[in-house]
Amino acid sequence: MSERSDLRLVIVGIIMLSLLVTLLGRLYYLQVMTGDTYRVAAANNTVREIVTPAARGLILDQAGRPLIANRTSLVVTVDRAALQRQPNDGADVLAGLSEALDIPVETIEDRLRNCGTEGAKPPPVCWNGSVYQPVPIAKDVRTRTALTLMEKRREFPGVNAQLEAVRVYPRPFESNAAHILGYLGPVTEEQLDAESDTTSWDRLRRTDVVGRTGLEAYYDDVLRGQPGVTTLAVDTAGRITGTLDERAPTPGSYIVTSIDSRLQAVVERQLVRAVQRAQAQGYPGDSGAAVVVDVRNGHVLAMASYPTYDPDIWVGGVTKEQFDELMQSQSLASNAFQGLYAPGSTYKVISAAAAGKEGFSLSGAYDCPRRLRLGTQVFRNFESAGYGSISLSRALEVSCNTVFYGIADRMWERAGGDRASREAADPIAETALMFGLGARTGVDLPGEAAGRIASRDFKRANWESKRDTWCRNAVEGYPKTRKKDPQLADYFTALDKENCADGFRWREGDAINASIGQGDTGVTPLQMAMAYAAIANGGTVYQPQVAKAVVSPTGEVIKDFAPVVKSKVDVPRSTMRFLQNALPGVTTDGSGRQPFAGFPLDQIGVASKTGSAQVTGDKPPISWFASYAPAKDPKYAVVMMVTQGGTGSKTSGPSVRKIYEALFGVSGQQVRPERSVLVGATPRKQLPVIRPDGTPVFPRGRYSGVSE
Amino acid sequence: MSSFSRTFSADLRTRPRSSDRQRGLRYWRDMDWILLVAAFGLVIFGSILVWSASRADMASPDDPQSFLKRHLIGVAIALPLGFLASRVDYRWLRAYTPIIYVVSVLALLLTFVPGIGKTIAGARAWIELPLGQTLQPSEFTKIALILMMAVLLSEKRDVESEPRDRDVILSLIVAGIPLAIIFLQNDTGTALVVPAIVIAVIAVSGARTRWVIGLIAGGILLILVAIQLGLLREYQVARLTSFINPGEDAATAGYNANQARIAIGGGGWSGYGLFQGPQTQGNFVPVNESDFVFTVAGEEFGFIGSAILILLLGVVLWRGVMIGLRADDMYGRLVATGVVTWFAIQMFENIGMTLGIMPITGIPLPFVSSGGTAMMASWIGIGLLENVRLHSRGLPT
């Protein structure tokens, strides 16, 4: 044979050798150099999770009564993987199911579609869980129906009936507490994104419901517990090839609150009464709030907001119409800690404390004229009453504006008047901040409003943020308005010119307005309650707390929340004592006398201050009634507020009295502690007992509040 | 005369004619045992892989070993066929080659007869047999073609040093007929192997260099033109090109390539262990008992195991080339060249596609993949190699 043939066969051999080397090289690269990435890809390919949600923890009131509980609901689920293995993708199964459950087939089919796929209806109709997760298609199925389905397993492959926990609101004593408790909603995209880099088994999943507001949101991770997760290895057909990991669900812990549902019910009822009283006087009385706190530790015993909503509406998903209605009624936010209101005369305790701190005489005489003329402006007393020369204590009792105008005016002049430096003292605003007004209280509820205190600083900050607009308007001169009303445009332009030039200046009028809680000042009723509690307890501003403890479903105390001192009020002791001595006089001889007529004040002194805060324009004033009691040995601070509600004493006062009657067990002139709405006539110290089966022990009979 | 044949022919002349009994003994003694052991090793390795791949298979829910059993039956039929191919008389083989060729082409055509032909994975390359068995005639066509070309290109070997152009053209026609049928069957895999065999056999036959260069260039041109003119159907192009970027379309064309790479890549150095590969046991890699059988080796036995598999194949190729080099006559050499090229190209294409360096085509891995016809053809190939060796009175090994 030719040498050419030999050579060519050798070349063929060499080509084969190079092919072998190529394969080995590529193999080495794939397996040894980049193998890890493929291992991860393989793991993602084959793992499937079956998630059993944990029972969500209960929320209890201080006596152990459930404010939020769970009820079991029979849920029928459909496993789509099993369905797809049936002829016609399980059309027969669905038809049978539709008949058994009395639901149209289309509804079931809509439910089985994954959200975002073609033809899927928007949530909550479509399924936004995992492809592998059985889809719940009917809730609250009757036991007999479920049993029938389970007996005919052969006819209903992939169909399952199981018990699922659903939130219920036992509403002891018909209390509502919607704004404290909050509601649940599907987990949001942001929450999922925030956890997107964790692969931990107890991470949030798309099917999870989480607390969206109130305690449900604030203590969500405590209440939620840890889901049971079974991790399975599956093949392409979805058949299980092995169990990789199995974890039983850990039920969520309970939150024990300091709320007393019986007191809460009284407060809610009394808030509605106050609103009705306002409306009876011809005022709109469109919203209101009431807060009861324990002045000794900052526990929130009751907190109500008007208008409110039915928390049941959120269970099982809210429809678009229902949501729009809720938004319309403005009942979703709590006025008690999310709304800001001018405090009016209830703020005078702050001005008085500032006066004491600044060395003004607390026992001296002050002039209380009908009106005070300062420059070109005239500042009047409420209903233009004059009391002549009176003590500061009396000025609080009768709520004399002009006395505080005078004090504020002197403070303003001392600070340098119109030429005051940026750092000049602003004693009233500083005192307000010390009492916790104009800042978040730190209550354990989400979405709290911060508030603001009219002050030299606030005015400058406000000017800095609005200056550009003001100055631009001053130059442009409101061309649009000018076409219709040149005079109005001139007025606006002049105003903005002035604001642009020195809108930062803390003027005499600003200082005077601020002293009686008018102007830019806005506080929440909860802040006001904490400030009055601080007066009651001698100067400690507590951080209000709704939750007292976290308890496991077996009754073990996991966390006991100790009272948190937010700040100490830095005013002389004498000043604090002055306020403590003066405020009971408001109830006995001042603006708070009327609503407390006939109340056994000799046994239970009530320290109070009324407020009728003027808001812009001709709107009726905000009716405030801030108080604490007993005056001698203070326990509770009660604050109520009704917007566009009239005077503090006429609208809110009578309701606050009723709340005290309920707290102390007052009937007529008698104080009968056994008739107090609180068990043992005092906020409970011990935590409620939880039975081994997870049900809380709470008072029976008259004190139960829950229909048995 | 080449240096190899010169040395051996001297030895041949001095050797006395032996008795039948001695011939039988010599058969076993002169057999290429290394080749045989390597091929057997591949079969054992392959059987384990097929077992692992199919035990969790959906096709056999009742008997997890049913696939393995079928595979072993295929081996049991293939081994005697290989033995027969090694014992058959050379002259007889040469004489009957044209008949074998014609029969194999007719068998190919049978796949187009309705009721007999069967389409699997887009290729109409199977004949249905009774008892649910199938036969892929193109596997035998490869052998028939190798034998036919060897006859045509070695005819005039004694006087001329190279085949005449007429012989080359004739052998191209002989190759073109089955190739055209295979193309019509959509059996892209076999259609890639046949031209490689043709080119290698013509080259080794000593044909003029311009034939070799021309054929290689022509082959490349044909592929380009086929793609350009849309002669290849869209899915064929998609399947052929998806290996370049398998991630791009993970759900369709690139799915196989992607899953195969995940399986092999995940194997790492030493693999997950037998029956432990998540991709294999989860049936994520399609047809991993036949065309994608290498992924099982990659995933469960890692780099070490799959490199051993490649090296075993390398041993088969090395022995095959050596048999070709030591062949006494051009006929034997061309048969060896054809068989060894067939094995090599199928090995490279099959393993290459699982590694993402070759297009995805339906082609089995010789000796390893499940598939009765391929197993029979492979062992006939081994038989032919041994036959050529036994006819070469050269040195053992």
Coordinates of C-alpha atoms in Angstrom, one line a residue, chain B:
Chain B
M1 CA 4.8 -1.5 -1.0
S2 CA 4.5 0.2 2.3
S3 CA 7.0 -0.5 5.0
F4 CA 4.4 -2.1 7.2
S5 CA 3.2 -4.7 4.6
R6 CA 6.7 -5.4 3.5
T7 CA 7.7 -6.6 6.9
F8 CA 4.6 -8.6 7.5
S9 CA 4.6 -10.4 4.1
A10 CA 8.0 -11.9 4.7
D11 CA 6.6 -13.5 7.8
L12 CA 3.6 -14.7 6.0
R13 CA 5.6 -16.7 3.5
T14 CA 7.5 -18.7 6.1
R15 CA 4.4 -19.7 8.1
P16 CA 3.1 -23.2 7.3
R17 CA -0.6 -23.8 6.5
S18 CA -2.2 -24.8 9.8
S19 CA -4.9 -27.2 10.6
D20 CA -8.5 -26.2 11.4
R21 CA -7.9 -26.8 15.1
Q22 CA -4.9 -24.6 15.1
R23 CA -6.8 -22.0 13.2
G24 CA -9.4 -22.0 15.9
L25 CA -6.8 -21.5 18.6
R26 CA -5.1 -18.8 16.6
Y27 CA -8.4 -17.0 16.3
W28 CA -8.6 -16.6 20.1
R29 CA -4.8 -16.0 20.4
D30 CA -4.5 -13.3 17.7
M31 CA -7.6 -11.5 18.6
D32 CA -7.2 -7.9 19.7
W33 CA -8.0 -8.4 23.3
I34 CA -7.4 -4.8 24.2
L35 CA -10.0 -3.7 21.7
L36 CA -12.4 -6.3 23.0
V37 CA -11.9 -5.5 26.6
A38 CA -12.3 -1.7 26.0
A39 CA -15.5 -2.3 24.1
F40 CA -16.8 -4.6 26.8
G41 CA -15.9 -2.0 29.4
L42 CA -18.0 0.5 27.5
V43 CA -20.9 -1.8 27.4
I44 CA -20.8 -2.5 31.2
F45 CA -20.4 1.2 31.9
G46 CA -23.2 2.0 29.5
S47 CA -25.5 -0.5 31.0
I48 CA -25.0 1.1 34.5
L49 CA -25.8 4.5 33.0
V50 CA -28.8 3.3 31.1
W51 CA -30.0 1.7 34.4
S52 CA -29.6 4.9 36.3
A53 CA -31.2 7.0 33.7
S54 CA -34.2 4.9 33.2
R55 CA -35.1 3.6 36.7
A56 CA -37.1 6.7 37.5
D57 CA -38.5 7.0 34.0
M58 CA -42.1 7.7 33.2
A59 CA -42.1 5.2 30.4
S60 CA -41.6 2.3 32.7
P61 CA -43.6 3.0 35.9
D62 CA -44.3 -0.7 36.6
D63 CA -40.9 -2.2 36.1
P64 CA -38.0 0.2 36.8
Q65 CA -35.6 -2.3 35.3
S66 CA -37.5 -2.7 32.0
F67 CA -35.3 -0.4 30.1
L68 CA -32.1 -2.0 31.4
K69 CA -33.5 -5.4 30.5
R70 CA -34.3 -4.3 26.9
H71 CA -30.8 -2.9 26.7
L72 CA -29.2 -6.1 27.9
I73 CA -31.2 -8.1 25.4
G74 CA -29.8 -5.8 22.7
V75 CA -26.3 -6.5 23.9
A76 CA -27.1 -10.3 24.0
I77 CA -28.1 -10.2 20.3
A78 CA -25.2 -7.9 19.3
L79 CA -22.4 -10.0 20.7
P80 CA -23.0 -13.1 18.5
L81 CA -23.4 -10.8 15.5
G82 CA -20.0 -9.3 16.2
F83 CA -18.5 -12.8 16.6
L84 CA -20.0 -13.7 13.2
A85 CA -18.6 -10.6 11.6
S86 CA -15.2 -11.5 12.9
R87 CA -15.3 -15.1 11.6
V88 CA -16.9 -14.5 8.2
D89 CA -14.6 -15.2 5.2
Y90 CA -13.1 -12.1 3.7
R91 CA -13.6 -13.3 0.1
W92 CA -17.2 -14.3 0.8
L93 CA -17.7 -10.8 2.3
R94 CA -16.2 -9.1 -0.7
A95 CA -18.4 -11.2 -3.0
Y96 CA -21.6 -10.5 -1.2
T97 CA -21.0 -6.8 -0.4
P98 CA -23.0 -5.5 -3.4
I99 CA -26.0 -7.6 -2.2
I100 CA -25.6 -6.4 1.3
Y101 CA -25.5 -2.8 0.0
V102 CA -28.6 -3.2 -2.1
V103 CA -30.5 -4.8 0.8
S104 CA -29.5 -2.1 3.2
V105 CA -30.7 0.6 0.7
L106 CA -34.0 -1.1 0.3
A107 CA -34.3 -1.4 4.1
L108 CA -33.8 2.4 4.3
L109 CA -36.6 2.9 1.8
L110 CA -38.9 0.7 3.9
T111 CA -39.1 3.5 6.5
F112 CA -41.2 5.4 4.0
V113 CA -43.8 2.7 3.7
P114 CA -46.8 3.6 5.7
G115 CA -47.5 1.2 8.5
I116 CA -43.9 0.0 8.6
G117 CA -41.9 3.3 8.9
K118 CA -41.9 5.0 12.3
T119 CA -41.0 8.6 13.2
I120 CA -39.1 9.2 16.4
A121 CA -38.0 12.7 17.5
G122 CA -38.7 14.1 14.0
A123 CA -36.7 11.6 12.1
R124 CA -38.5 8.9 10.0
A125 CA -35.6 6.5 10.5
W126 CA -37.2 3.5 12.1
I127 CA -39.0 0.3 11.0
E128 CA -41.6 -1.1 13.2
L129 CA -41.1 -4.8 14.1
P130 CA -43.5 -7.1 15.8
L131 CA -43.6 -7.1 19.7
G132 CA -43.1 -3.3 19.8
Q133 CA -39.5 -3.6 18.7
T134 CA -38.0 -1.0 16.3
L135 CA -35.1 -1.2 13.9
Q136 CA -33.0 1.7 12.5
P137 CA -31.8 0.5 9.1
S138 CA -29.4 3.5 8.7
E139 CA -27.2 1.9 11.4
F140 CA -26.6 -1.1 9.0
T141 CA -26.4 1.2 6.0
K142 CA -23.2 2.7 7.5
I143 CA -21.6 -0.8 7.6
A144 CA -22.9 -1.7 4.1
L145 CA -21.6 1.6 2.7
I146 CA -18.1 1.1 4.3
L147 CA -17.9 -2.4 2.9
M148 CA -19.1 -1.2 -0.6
M149 CA -16.6 1.7 -0.7
A150 CA -13.8 -0.6 0.4
V151 CA -14.6 -3.0 -2.4
L152 CA -14.7 -0.2 -5.0
L153 CA -11.6 1.7 -3.9
S154 CA -9.4 -1.4 -3.4
E155 CA -10.1 -3.2 -6.6
K156 CA -7.0 -2.2 -8.5
R157 CA -4.7 -2.0 -5.6
D158 CA -2.0 -4.3 -6.9
V159 CA -0.9 -2.4 -10.0
E160 CA -1.8 1.2 -9.3
S161 CA -0.9 3.2 -6.2
E162 CA -4.1 5.2 -6.2
P163 CA -7.7 4.6 -7.2
R164 CA -8.8 5.9 -10.6
D165 CA -11.1 8.9 -10.7
R166 CA -13.7 6.5 -12.0
D167 CA -13.6 4.5 -8.8
V168 CA -13.8 7.6 -6.7
I169 CA -16.8 8.9 -8.6
L170 CA -18.4 5.5 -8.4
S171 CA -17.9 5.3 -4.7
L172 CA -19.4 8.8 -4.3
I173 CA -22.5 7.7 -6.2
V174 CA -22.7 4.6 -4.0
A175 CA -22.5 6.8 -0.9
G176 CA -24.8 9.5 -2.4
I177 CA -27.9 7.2 -2.7
P178 CA -28.3 6.2 0.9
L179 CA -27.2 9.7 2.0
A180 CA -30.0 11.2 0.0
I181 CA -32.5 8.8 1.6
I182 CA -31.2 9.6 5.1
F183 CA -31.6 13.3 4.4
L184 CA -35.2 12.6 3.4
Q185 CA -35.7 10.8 6.7
N186 CA -34.6 13.9 8.6
D187 CA -32.0 11.8 10.3
T188 CA -29.6 14.7 10.7
G189 CA -27.2 12.8 13.0
T190 CA -26.5 9.9 10.5
A191 CA -26.4 12.4 7.7
L192 CA -23.5 14.1 9.4
V193 CA -21.6 10.8 10.0
V194 CA -21.9 9.3 6.5
P195 CA -20.0 12.2 4.7
A196 CA -17.2 12.0 7.3
I197 CA -16.8 8.2 6.7
V198 CA -16.8 8.8 2.9
I199 CA -14.1 11.5 3.1
A200 CA -11.9 9.4 5.4
V201 CA -12.2 6.2 3.3
I202 CA -11.5 8.1 0.1
A203 CA -8.5 9.8 1.7
V204 CA -7.0 6.7 3.1
S205 CA -7.6 4.8 -0.2
G206 CA -4.8 7.1 -1.6
A207 CA -7.1 9.0 -3.9
R208 CA -5.6 12.2 -5.4
T209 CA -5.3 15.0 -2.9
R210 CA -7.6 17.3 -4.9
W211 CA -10.4 14.8 -4.3
V212 CA -9.8 15.0 -0.6
I213 CA -9.6 18.8 -0.5
G214 CA -12.5 19.1 -2.9
L215 CA -14.7 16.8 -0.8
I216 CA -14.0 18.6 2.4
A217 CA -14.7 22.0 0.8
G218 CA -17.8 20.6 -0.9
G219 CA -19.1 19.3 2.4
I220 CA -18.7 22.6 4.1
L221 CA -20.2 24.4 1.1
L222 CA -23.2 22.0 1.1
I223 CA -24.0 22.7 4.7
L224 CA -23.8 26.5 4.2
V225 CA -26.0 26.4 1.1
A226 CA -28.5 24.1 2.8
I227 CA -28.9 26.6 5.6
Q228 CA -28.9 29.6 3.2
L229 CA -31.5 28.1 0.9
G230 CA -33.7 27.0 3.7
L231 CA -33.4 23.4 2.7
L232 CA -33.0 22.5 6.3
R233 CA -36.2 23.1 8.1
E234 CA -36.4 25.8 10.7
Y235 CA -36.4 23.4 13.7
Q236 CA -33.3 21.7 12.2
V237 CA -31.4 25.0 12.1
A238 CA -32.7 25.8 15.6
R239 CA -31.5 22.5 16.9
L240 CA -28.2 22.8 15.1
T241 CA -27.5 26.3 16.3
S242 CA -28.9 26.3 19.8
F243 CA -25.7 24.9 21.1
I244 CA -24.0 28.2 20.4
N245 CA -26.2 30.0 22.9
P246 CA -28.3 27.5 24.8
G247 CA -29.5 30.0 27.5
E248 CA -31.2 32.2 25.0
D249 CA -34.3 30.0 24.6
A250 CA -34.3 27.7 27.6
A251 CA -37.8 26.4 27.0
T252 CA -37.5 25.3 23.4
A253 CA -34.5 24.5 21.2
G254 CA -31.9 25.2 23.8
Y255 CA -33.7 23.2 26.5
N256 CA -31.9 20.0 25.9
A257 CA -28.5 21.6 25.5
N258 CA -29.1 23.6 28.7
Q259 CA -30.3 20.7 30.9
A260 CA -27.5 18.5 29.6
R261 CA -24.9 21.2 30.5
I262 CA -26.5 21.6 34.0
A263 CA -26.3 17.9 34.5
I264 CA -22.7 17.5 33.4
G265 CA -21.5 20.8 35.0
G266 CA -23.1 19.8 38.3
G267 CA -21.1 16.6 38.4
G268 CA -17.9 18.3 39.3
W269 CA -14.8 16.2 40.0
S270 CA -16.3 13.0 41.3
G271 CA -20.0 13.4 40.6
Y272 CA -23.1 12.9 42.8
G273 CA -22.7 9.2 42.9
L274 CA -24.8 6.4 41.2
F275 CA -28.5 7.1 41.3
Q276 CA -27.8 10.5 43.0
G277 CA -27.8 12.9 40.1
P278 CA -30.6 15.4 40.6
Q279 CA -30.9 16.1 36.9
T280 CA -30.7 12.5 35.9
Q281 CA -33.1 11.1 38.6
G282 CA -35.5 14.0 38.0
N283 CA -35.6 13.3 34.3
F284 CA -34.7 16.8 33.4
V285 CA -32.4 15.7 30.6
P286 CA -34.4 14.2 27.8
V287 CA -33.6 10.8 26.3
N288 CA -30.7 10.4 28.8
E289 CA -30.8 6.6 28.4
S290 CA -29.8 6.9 24.7
D291 CA -28.7 10.1 23.0
F292 CA -27.9 12.0 26.2
V293 CA -26.5 9.1 28.1
F294 CA -23.2 10.9 28.6
T295 CA -24.9 13.4 30.9
V296 CA -25.6 10.6 33.3
A297 CA -21.9 9.7 33.4
G298 CA -21.0 13.4 33.8
E299 CA -23.5 14.0 36.6
E300 CA -23.2 10.9 38.6
F301 CA -19.5 10.0 38.1
G302 CA -18.1 13.4 37.6
F303 CA -15.0 14.3 35.6
I304 CA -13.1 11.2 36.7
G305 CA -15.8 8.8 35.6
S306 CA -16.7 10.5 32.3
A307 CA -13.0 10.9 31.4
I308 CA -12.6 7.2 31.9
L309 CA -15.5 6.7 29.5
I310 CA -13.8 8.9 26.9
L311 CA -10.5 7.2 27.4
L312 CA -12.2 3.8 26.8
L313 CA -13.6 5.1 23.6
G314 CA -10.1 6.4 22.8
V315 CA -8.7 2.9 23.3
V316 CA -11.2 1.5 20.8
L317 CA -10.2 4.2 18.3
W318 CA -6.5 3.6 18.9
R319 CA -6.8 -0.1 18.3
G320 CA -8.9 0.5 15.3
V321 CA -6.4 2.8 13.7
M322 CA -3.6 0.4 14.5
I323 CA -5.5 -2.5 12.8
G324 CA -6.0 -0.2 9.8
L325 CA -2.3 0.6 9.6
R326 CA -1.3 -3.1 9.9
A327 CA -3.8 -4.4 7.5
D328 CA -2.3 -6.6 4.8
D329 CA -4.5 -5.3 2.0
M330 CA -6.2 -2.0 1.1
Y331 CA -9.6 -3.6 1.5
G332 CA -9.0 -4.4 5.1
R333 CA -7.5 -1.0 5.7
L334 CA -10.4 0.8 4.2
V335 CA -12.9 -1.3 6.2
A336 CA -11.0 -0.5 9.4
T337 CA -10.7 3.2 8.5
G338 CA -14.5 3.4 7.8
V339 CA -15.4 1.7 11.1
V340 CA -13.1 3.7 13.2
T341 CA -14.1 7.0 11.6
W342 CA -17.8 6.1 12.1
F343 CA -17.1 5.4 15.8
A344 CA -15.0 8.6 16.2
I345 CA -17.4 11.0 14.6
Q346 CA -20.4 9.5 16.5
M347 CA -18.5 9.7 19.7
F348 CA -17.4 13.3 19.1
E349 CA -20.8 14.5 17.9
N350 CA -22.7 12.7 20.7
I351 CA -20.5 13.8 23.6
G352 CA -19.8 17.2 22.0
M353 CA -23.5 18.0 21.9
T354 CA -24.0 17.2 25.6
L355 CA -21.0 19.5 26.3
G356 CA -22.4 22.3 24.2
I357 CA -19.7 22.3 21.5
M358 CA -21.6 20.4 18.8
P359 CA -25.2 20.8 17.5
I360 CA -27.9 18.7 19.0
T361 CA -28.7 15.7 16.7
G362 CA -30.2 12.4 17.4
I363 CA -27.2 10.1 17.4
P364 CA -26.2 7.4 19.9
L365 CA -22.9 6.9 21.7
P366 CA -21.4 3.7 20.4
F367 CA -21.5 0.8 22.9
V368 CA -23.0 3.0 25.6
S369 CA -26.4 4.3 24.5
S370 CA -29.4 2.2 24.8
G371 CA -30.8 1.2 21.4
G372 CA -30.7 -2.3 20.0
T373 CA -29.8 -1.5 16.3
A374 CA -27.0 0.8 17.2
M375 CA -25.6 -1.8 19.6
M376 CA -25.7 -4.5 17.0
A377 CA -24.1 -2.3 14.4
S378 CA -21.3 -1.3 16.8
W379 CA -20.5 -4.9 17.6
I380 CA -20.5 -5.8 13.9
G381 CA -18.0 -2.9 13.6
I382 CA -15.8 -4.5 16.3
G383 CA -16.2 -7.9 14.5
L384 CA -15.1 -6.4 11.2
L385 CA -12.0 -4.8 12.9
E386 CA -11.1 -8.1 14.5
N387 CA -11.7 -9.8 11.1
V388 CA -9.3 -7.4 9.4
R389 CA -6.7 -8.0 12.1
L390 CA -7.0 -11.8 11.9
H391 CA -6.5 -11.5 8.1
S392 CA -3.3 -9.5 8.6
R393 CA -0.6 -11.9 9.4
G394 CA 1.3 -9.4 11.2
L395 CA 2.5 -9.3 14.8
P396 CA 0.1 -9.7 17.5
T397 CA -1.0 -6.5 19.3

